[in-house]
Amino acid sequence: LNSIMPSVQREFSYKDMRMVSRIFSNIIDAKSPFTGSHSRGISKKTGILCQYYGFDEEIYWKMRIAADLHDLGKLMVPNDILDKPGTLGREEIMVIRSHPFYTRKTLEGMAGFEEIAEWASNHHEKLDGHGYPFGLDGSRLDFNSRLLGCVDIYQALTENRPYRKAMSHEKAITLMRTMVKNNLIDGSIVEDINSVFHALPVNV
């Protein structure tokens, strides 16, 4: 990846780089039939929220790139684990949970991608410190990391998976509010997701 993606510091804007990251997001999503639009959906919804929060153009495009590439590490996960309809074993769970680590290791060495690597790889961290891969708690998770984590959860809940049907917006928000009560995710962001996404078409 490092040899394919050009350096943003010399001649490419983040908006330009987003055209490349979008291609990689399609490759990531195509790895499994059950994640065929996952990264694309997260990127679109992240963009909508960035506009809602009034982020400047540079942060907007960095967040779109982070959303595109957040599951880059899943390219290291075998499909027989990704697509397994039954319960995963302990070793299989550990393999799945390694993917944000590989996302970080791939992106953090790229010039200009320091924040993108952080946001993209923190999407499974939790405020109580019991997320993965690094067990970061709320004091070490900035707003954009929290935002991407919440959008990832919402997108996953509202799409079909091998082990369950897609949830409605209302059911997803109810479950996310329970996660807020358990100090896992940011409550203010969940309520903003509820306000902004409740009227969105299902395929956005």
PDB file of C-alpha atoms in Angstrom:
ATOM      1  CA  LEU A   1       0.000   0.000   0.000  1.00  0.00           C
ATOM      2  CA  ASN A   2       2.759   2.471   0.916  1.00  0.00           C
ATOM      3  CA  SER A   3       4.344   2.063  -2.500  1.00  0.00           C
ATOM      4  CA  ILE A   4       1.037   2.608  -4.303  1.00  0.00           C
ATOM      5  CA  MET A   5      -0.393   5.612  -2.461  1.00  0.00           C
ATOM      6  CA  PRO A   6       1.488   8.864  -3.216  1.00  0.00           C
ATOM      7  CA  SER A   7       2.721  11.229  -0.522  1.00  0.00           C
ATOM      8  CA  VAL A   8       0.194  13.887   0.454  1.00  0.00           C
ATOM      9  CA  GLN A   9       2.977  16.187   1.638  1.00  0.00           C
ATOM     10  CA  ARG A  10       4.379  16.867  -1.807  1.00  0.00           C
ATOM     11  CA  GLU A  11       1.633  17.305  -4.334  1.00  0.00           C
ATOM     12  CA  PHE A  12      -1.651  15.601  -3.457  1.00  0.00           C
ATOM     13  CA  SER A  13      -4.474  17.098  -1.429  1.00  0.00           C
ATOM     14  CA  TYR A  14      -6.533  14.932   0.926  1.00  0.00           C
ATOM     15  CA  LYS A  15      -9.433  15.333  -1.485  1.00  0.00           C
ATOM     16  CA  ASP A  16      -7.222  13.827  -4.202  1.00  0.00           C
ATOM     17  CA  MET A  17      -6.105  11.057  -1.865  1.00  0.00           C
ATOM     18  CA  ARG A  18      -9.722  10.199  -1.157  1.00  0.00           C
ATOM     19  CA  MET A  19     -10.101   9.011  -4.758  1.00  0.00           C
ATOM     20  CA  VAL A  20      -7.400   6.417  -4.043  1.00  0.00           C
ATOM     21  CA  SER A  21      -8.739   5.421  -0.619  1.00  0.00           C
ATOM     22  CA  ARG A  22     -12.182   4.886  -2.139  1.00  0.00           C
ATOM     23  CA  ILE A  23     -10.699   2.283  -4.483  1.00  0.00           C
ATOM     24  CA  PHE A  24      -9.127   0.500  -1.540  1.00  0.00           C
ATOM     25  CA  SER A  25     -12.434   0.609   0.360  1.00  0.00           C
ATOM     26  CA  ASN A  26     -14.082  -1.202  -2.552  1.00  0.00           C
ATOM     27  CA  ILE A  27     -11.363  -3.866  -2.414  1.00  0.00           C
ATOM     28  CA  ILE A  28     -11.840  -4.254   1.352  1.00  0.00           C
ATOM     29  CA  ASP A  29     -15.631  -4.504   1.053  1.00  0.00           C
ATOM     30  CA  ALA A  30     -15.389  -6.986  -1.819  1.00  0.00           C
ATOM     31  CA  LYS A  31     -13.448  -9.414   0.395  1.00  0.00           C
ATOM     32  CA  SER A  32     -16.698 -10.685   1.891  1.00  0.00           C
ATOM     33  CA  PRO A  33     -20.282 -10.734   0.542  1.00  0.00           C
ATOM     34  CA  PHE A  34     -21.447  -9.707   4.002  1.00  0.00           C
ATOM     35  CA  THR A  35     -19.446  -6.466   3.982  1.00  0.00           C
ATOM     36  CA  GLY A  36     -20.186  -5.493   0.394  1.00  0.00           C
ATOM     37  CA  SER A  37     -21.047  -1.894   1.253  1.00  0.00           C
ATOM     38  CA  HIS A  38     -19.739  -1.553   4.824  1.00  0.00           C
ATOM     39  CA  SER A  39     -16.815   0.843   4.305  1.00  0.00           C
ATOM     40  CA  ARG A  40     -18.706   2.771   1.652  1.00  0.00           C
ATOM     41  CA  GLY A  41     -21.668   3.236   3.992  1.00  0.00           C
ATOM     42  CA  ILE A  42     -19.442   4.335   6.862  1.00  0.00           C
ATOM     43  CA  SER A  43     -17.622   6.830   4.642  1.00  0.00           C
ATOM     44  CA  LYS A  44     -20.883   8.376   3.424  1.00  0.00           C
ATOM     45  CA  LYS A  45     -22.343   8.606   6.915  1.00  0.00           C
ATOM     46  CA  THR A  46     -19.088   9.961   8.335  1.00  0.00           C
ATOM     47  CA  GLY A  47     -19.121  12.657   5.661  1.00  0.00           C
ATOM     48  CA  ILE A  48     -22.693  13.610   6.564  1.00  0.00           C
ATOM     49  CA  LEU A  49     -21.768  13.946  10.247  1.00  0.00           C
ATOM     50  CA  CYS A  50     -18.610  15.914   9.452  1.00  0.00           C
ATOM     51  CA  GLN A  51     -20.783  18.414   7.609  1.00  0.00           C
ATOM     52  CA  TYR A  52     -23.267  18.434  10.481  1.00  0.00           C
ATOM     53  CA  TYR A  53     -20.443  19.294  12.897  1.00  0.00           C
ATOM     54  CA  GLY A  54     -19.042  21.952  10.575  1.00  0.00           C
ATOM     55  CA  PHE A  55     -15.589  20.380  10.195  1.00  0.00           C
ATOM     56  CA  ASP A  56     -13.204  22.210   7.891  1.00  0.00           C
ATOM     57  CA  GLU A  57     -12.399  20.771   4.464  1.00  0.00           C
ATOM     58  CA  GLU A  58      -9.113  19.135   5.436  1.00  0.00           C
ATOM     59  CA  ILE A  59     -10.591  17.283   8.423  1.00  0.00           C
ATOM     60  CA  TYR A  60     -13.624  16.327   6.321  1.00  0.00           C
ATOM     61  CA  TRP A  61     -11.454  14.588   3.720  1.00  0.00           C
ATOM     62  CA  LYS A  62      -9.168  13.029   6.339  1.00  0.00           C
ATOM     63  CA  MET A  63     -12.212  11.527   8.030  1.00  0.00           C
ATOM     64  CA  ARG A  64     -13.575  10.218   4.731  1.00  0.00           C
ATOM     65  CA  ILE A  65     -10.205   8.540   4.090  1.00  0.00           C
ATOM     66  CA  ALA A  66     -10.099   7.110   7.629  1.00  0.00           C
ATOM     67  CA  ALA A  67     -13.599   5.703   7.118  1.00  0.00           C
ATOM     68  CA  ASP A  68     -12.620   4.193   3.757  1.00  0.00           C
ATOM     69  CA  LEU A  69      -9.572   2.487   5.244  1.00  0.00           C
ATOM     70  CA  HIS A  70     -10.705   1.629   8.786  1.00  0.00           C
ATOM     71  CA  ASP A  71     -11.029  -2.072   7.943  1.00  0.00           C
ATOM     72  CA  LEU A  72      -7.877  -2.255   5.819  1.00  0.00           C
ATOM     73  CA  GLY A  73      -6.461  -4.798   8.271  1.00  0.00           C
ATOM     74  CA  LYS A  74      -9.266  -7.224   7.399  1.00  0.00           C
ATOM     75  CA  LEU A  75      -7.345  -8.040   4.244  1.00  0.00           C
ATOM     76  CA  MET A  76      -5.157 -10.054   6.655  1.00  0.00           C
ATOM     77  CA  VAL A  77      -8.143 -12.050   7.997  1.00  0.00           C
ATOM     78  CA  PRO A  78      -9.065 -15.348   6.257  1.00  0.00           C
ATOM     79  CA  ASN A  79     -12.520 -15.420   4.679  1.00  0.00           C
ATOM     80  CA  ASP A  80     -13.473 -18.626   6.466  1.00  0.00           C
ATOM     81  CA  ILE A  81     -13.364 -16.594   9.679  1.00  0.00           C
ATOM     82  CA  LEU A  82     -14.935 -13.400   8.302  1.00  0.00           C
ATOM     83  CA  ASP A  83     -17.871 -15.279   6.764  1.00  0.00           C
ATOM     84  CA  LYS A  84     -18.377 -17.907   9.469  1.00  0.00           C
ATOM     85  CA  PRO A  85     -22.094 -18.041  10.336  1.00  0.00           C
ATOM     86  CA  GLY A  86     -21.638 -19.789  13.690  1.00  0.00           C
ATOM     87  CA  THR A  87     -19.896 -18.880  16.913  1.00  0.00           C
ATOM     88  CA  LEU A  88     -16.221 -18.005  16.583  1.00  0.00           C
ATOM     89  CA  GLY A  89     -13.630 -19.779  18.704  1.00  0.00           C
ATOM     90  CA  ARG A  90     -11.173 -17.905  20.910  1.00  0.00           C
ATOM     91  CA  GLU A  91      -8.350 -18.025  18.366  1.00  0.00           C
ATOM     92  CA  GLU A  92     -10.712 -16.904  15.593  1.00  0.00           C
ATOM     93  CA  ILE A  93     -11.850 -13.973  17.723  1.00  0.00           C
ATOM     94  CA  MET A  94      -8.230 -12.989  18.299  1.00  0.00           C
ATOM     95  CA  VAL A  95      -7.595 -13.052  14.541  1.00  0.00           C
ATOM     96  CA  ILE A  96     -10.638 -10.849  13.914  1.00  0.00           C
ATOM     97  CA  ARG A  97      -9.555  -8.441  16.656  1.00  0.00           C
ATOM     98  CA  SER A  98      -6.123  -8.046  15.109  1.00  0.00           C
ATOM     99  CA  HIS A  99      -7.454  -6.153  12.101  1.00  0.00           C
ATOM    100  CA  PRO A 100      -7.352  -2.613  13.596  1.00  0.00           C
ATOM    101  CA  PHE A 101      -3.724  -3.245  14.594  1.00  0.00           C
ATOM    102  CA  TYR A 102      -2.838  -4.032  10.982  1.00  0.00           C
ATOM    103  CA  THR A 103      -4.797  -0.999   9.834  1.00  0.00           C
ATOM    104  CA  ARG A 104      -2.651   1.177  12.102  1.00  0.00           C
ATOM    105  CA  LYS A 105       0.641  -0.458  11.127  1.00  0.00           C
ATOM    106  CA  THR A 106      -0.134   0.011   7.439  1.00  0.00           C
ATOM    107  CA  LEU A 107      -1.175   3.656   7.683  1.00  0.00           C
ATOM    108  CA  GLU A 108       0.948   5.161  10.456  1.00  0.00           C
ATOM    109  CA  GLY A 109       4.167   5.219   8.438  1.00  0.00           C
ATOM    110  CA  MET A 110       2.654   7.251   5.628  1.00  0.00           C
ATOM    111  CA  ALA A 111       3.545  10.940   5.631  1.00  0.00           C
ATOM    112  CA  GLY A 112       0.500  13.080   6.412  1.00  0.00           C
ATOM    113  CA  PHE A 113      -1.551  10.095   7.586  1.00  0.00           C
ATOM    114  CA  GLU A 114      -0.796  10.324  11.303  1.00  0.00           C
ATOM    115  CA  GLU A 115      -4.318  11.448  12.325  1.00  0.00           C
ATOM    116  CA  ILE A 116      -5.958   9.215   9.724  1.00  0.00           C
ATOM    117  CA  ALA A 117      -4.112   6.179  11.116  1.00  0.00           C
ATOM    118  CA  GLU A 118      -5.242   7.085  14.638  1.00  0.00           C
ATOM    119  CA  TRP A 119      -8.911   7.555  13.782  1.00  0.00           C
ATOM    120  CA  ALA A 120      -9.086   4.536  11.474  1.00  0.00           C
ATOM    121  CA  SER A 121      -7.482   2.105  13.925  1.00  0.00           C
ATOM    122  CA  ASN A 122      -9.414   3.210  17.033  1.00  0.00           C
ATOM    123  CA  HIS A 123     -12.883   2.237  15.803  1.00  0.00           C
ATOM    124  CA  HIS A 124     -13.142  -0.786  18.136  1.00  0.00           C
ATOM    125  CA  GLU A 125     -11.758   0.955  21.230  1.00  0.00           C
ATOM    126  CA  LYS A 126     -14.254   1.675  24.036  1.00  0.00           C
ATOM    127  CA  LEU A 127     -14.524   4.450  26.610  1.00  0.00           C
ATOM    128  CA  ASP A 128     -14.143   2.011  29.504  1.00  0.00           C
ATOM    129  CA  GLY A 129     -10.803   0.777  28.152  1.00  0.00           C
ATOM    130  CA  HIS A 130     -12.061  -2.695  27.252  1.00  0.00           C
ATOM    131  CA  GLY A 131     -11.986  -2.302  23.474  1.00  0.00           C
ATOM    132  CA  TYR A 132      -9.281  -3.488  21.111  1.00  0.00           C
ATOM    133  CA  PRO A 133      -6.569  -3.703  19.884  1.00  0.00           C
ATOM    134  CA  PHE A 134      -4.871  -1.434  22.459  1.00  0.00           C
ATOM    135  CA  GLY A 135      -7.446  -1.061  25.248  1.00  0.00           C
ATOM    136  CA  LEU A 136      -7.509   2.745  25.045  1.00  0.00           C
ATOM    137  CA  ASP A 137      -9.973   4.464  27.381  1.00  0.00           C
ATOM    138  CA  GLY A 138     -11.960   7.660  27.020  1.00  0.00           C
ATOM    139  CA  SER A 139      -9.060   9.870  28.059  1.00  0.00           C
ATOM    140  CA  ARG A 140      -7.092   8.664  25.029  1.00  0.00           C
ATOM    141  CA  LEU A 141      -9.891   8.671  22.449  1.00  0.00           C
ATOM    142  CA  ASP A 142     -10.401  11.996  20.711  1.00  0.00           C
ATOM    143  CA  PHE A 143     -13.741  13.100  19.280  1.00  0.00           C
ATOM    144  CA  ASN A 144     -13.032  11.892  15.754  1.00  0.00           C
ATOM    145  CA  SER A 145     -12.023   8.430  16.993  1.00  0.00           C
ATOM    146  CA  ARG A 146     -15.253   8.273  18.992  1.00  0.00           C
ATOM    147  CA  LEU A 147     -17.232   9.473  15.993  1.00  0.00           C
ATOM    148  CA  LEU A 148     -15.850   6.846  13.635  1.00  0.00           C
ATOM    149  CA  GLY A 149     -16.387   4.151  16.251  1.00  0.00           C
ATOM    150  CA  CYS A 150     -20.051   5.084  16.652  1.00  0.00           C
ATOM    151  CA  VAL A 151     -20.666   5.223  12.907  1.00  0.00           C
ATOM    152  CA  ASP A 152     -19.002   1.814  12.511  1.00  0.00           C
ATOM    153  CA  ILE A 153     -21.360   0.324  15.091  1.00  0.00           C
ATOM    154  CA  TYR A 154     -24.434   1.951  13.555  1.00  0.00           C
ATOM    155  CA  GLN A 155     -23.492   0.796  10.066  1.00  0.00           C
ATOM    156  CA  ALA A 156     -22.808  -2.766  11.245  1.00  0.00           C
ATOM    157  CA  LEU A 157     -26.104  -2.994  13.112  1.00  0.00           C
ATOM    158  CA  THR A 158     -28.147  -1.731  10.158  1.00  0.00           C
ATOM    159  CA  GLU A 159     -26.698  -4.120   7.578  1.00  0.00           C
ATOM    160  CA  ASN A 160     -27.181  -7.851   7.093  1.00  0.00           C
ATOM    161  CA  ARG A 161     -24.593 -10.154   8.635  1.00  0.00           C
ATOM    162  CA  PRO A 162     -24.219 -13.941   8.349  1.00  0.00           C
ATOM    163  CA  TYR A 163     -25.528 -14.359  11.906  1.00  0.00           C
ATOM    164  CA  ARG A 164     -28.461 -11.889  11.861  1.00  0.00           C
ATOM    165  CA  LYS A 165     -30.715  -9.636   9.786  1.00  0.00           C
ATOM    166  CA  ALA A 166     -30.174  -5.892   9.542  1.00  0.00           C
ATOM    167  CA  MET A 167     -31.685  -3.882  12.401  1.00  0.00           C
ATOM    168  CA  SER A 168     -33.982  -0.915  11.953  1.00  0.00           C
ATOM    169  CA  HIS A 169     -32.696   2.553  12.813  1.00  0.00           C
ATOM    170  CA  GLU A 170     -34.771   2.560  15.994  1.00  0.00           C
ATOM    171  CA  LYS A 171     -33.521  -0.814  17.201  1.00  0.00           C
ATOM    172  CA  ALA A 172     -29.905   0.122  16.432  1.00  0.00           C
ATOM    173  CA  ILE A 173     -30.198   3.362  18.412  1.00  0.00           C
ATOM    174  CA  THR A 174     -31.792   1.506  21.349  1.00  0.00           C
ATOM    175  CA  LEU A 175     -28.874  -0.909  21.436  1.00  0.00           C
ATOM    176  CA  MET A 176     -26.344   1.917  21.119  1.00  0.00           C
ATOM    177  CA  ARG A 177     -27.992   3.776  24.016  1.00  0.00           C
ATOM    178  CA  THR A 178     -27.448   0.673  26.121  1.00  0.00           C
ATOM    179  CA  MET A 179     -23.789   0.781  25.123  1.00  0.00           C
ATOM    180  CA  VAL A 180     -23.703   4.437  26.239  1.00  0.00           C
ATOM    181  CA  LYS A 181     -25.103   3.453  29.658  1.00  0.00           C
ATOM    182  CA  ASN A 182     -22.335   0.867  29.926  1.00  0.00           C
ATOM    183  CA  ASN A 183     -19.699   3.545  29.219  1.00  0.00           C
ATOM    184  CA  LEU A 184     -18.660   2.018  25.911  1.00  0.00           C
ATOM    185  CA  ILE A 185     -19.427   4.787  23.397  1.00  0.00           C
ATOM    186  CA  ASP A 186     -20.100   8.527  23.369  1.00  0.00           C
ATOM    187  CA  GLY A 187     -23.717   9.388  24.175  1.00  0.00           C
ATOM    188  CA  SER A 188     -23.731  12.813  22.533  1.00  0.00           C
ATOM    189  CA  ILE A 189     -22.597  11.312  19.236  1.00  0.00           C
ATOM    190  CA  VAL A 190     -25.237   8.571  19.451  1.00  0.00           C
ATOM    191  CA  GLU A 191     -27.969  11.178  19.896  1.00  0.00           C
ATOM    192  CA  ASP A 192     -26.602  13.154  16.942  1.00  0.00           C
ATOM    193  CA  ILE A 193     -26.624   9.964  14.853  1.00  0.00           C
ATOM    194  CA  ASN A 194     -30.242   9.457  15.868  1.00  0.00           C
ATOM    195  CA  SER A 195     -31.163  13.001  14.851  1.00  0.00           C
ATOM    196  CA  VAL A 196     -29.243  13.041  11.574  1.00  0.00           C
ATOM    197  CA  PHE A 197     -29.755   9.475  10.325  1.00  0.00           C
ATOM    198  CA  HIS A 198     -33.350   8.720  11.281  1.00  0.00           C
ATOM    199  CA  ALA A 199     -34.673   9.926   7.924  1.00  0.00           C
ATOM    200  CA  LEU A 200     -31.839   8.651   5.747  1.00  0.00           C
ATOM    201  CA  PRO A 201     -32.622   6.117   2.996  1.00  0.00           C
ATOM    202  CA  VAL A 202     -31.627   2.597   4.011  1.00  0.00           C
ATOM    203  CA  ASN A 203     -28.908   2.316   1.324  1.00  0.00           C
ATOM    204  CA  VAL A 204     -27.000   5.479   2.300  1.00  0.00           C
TER     205      VAL A 204
END
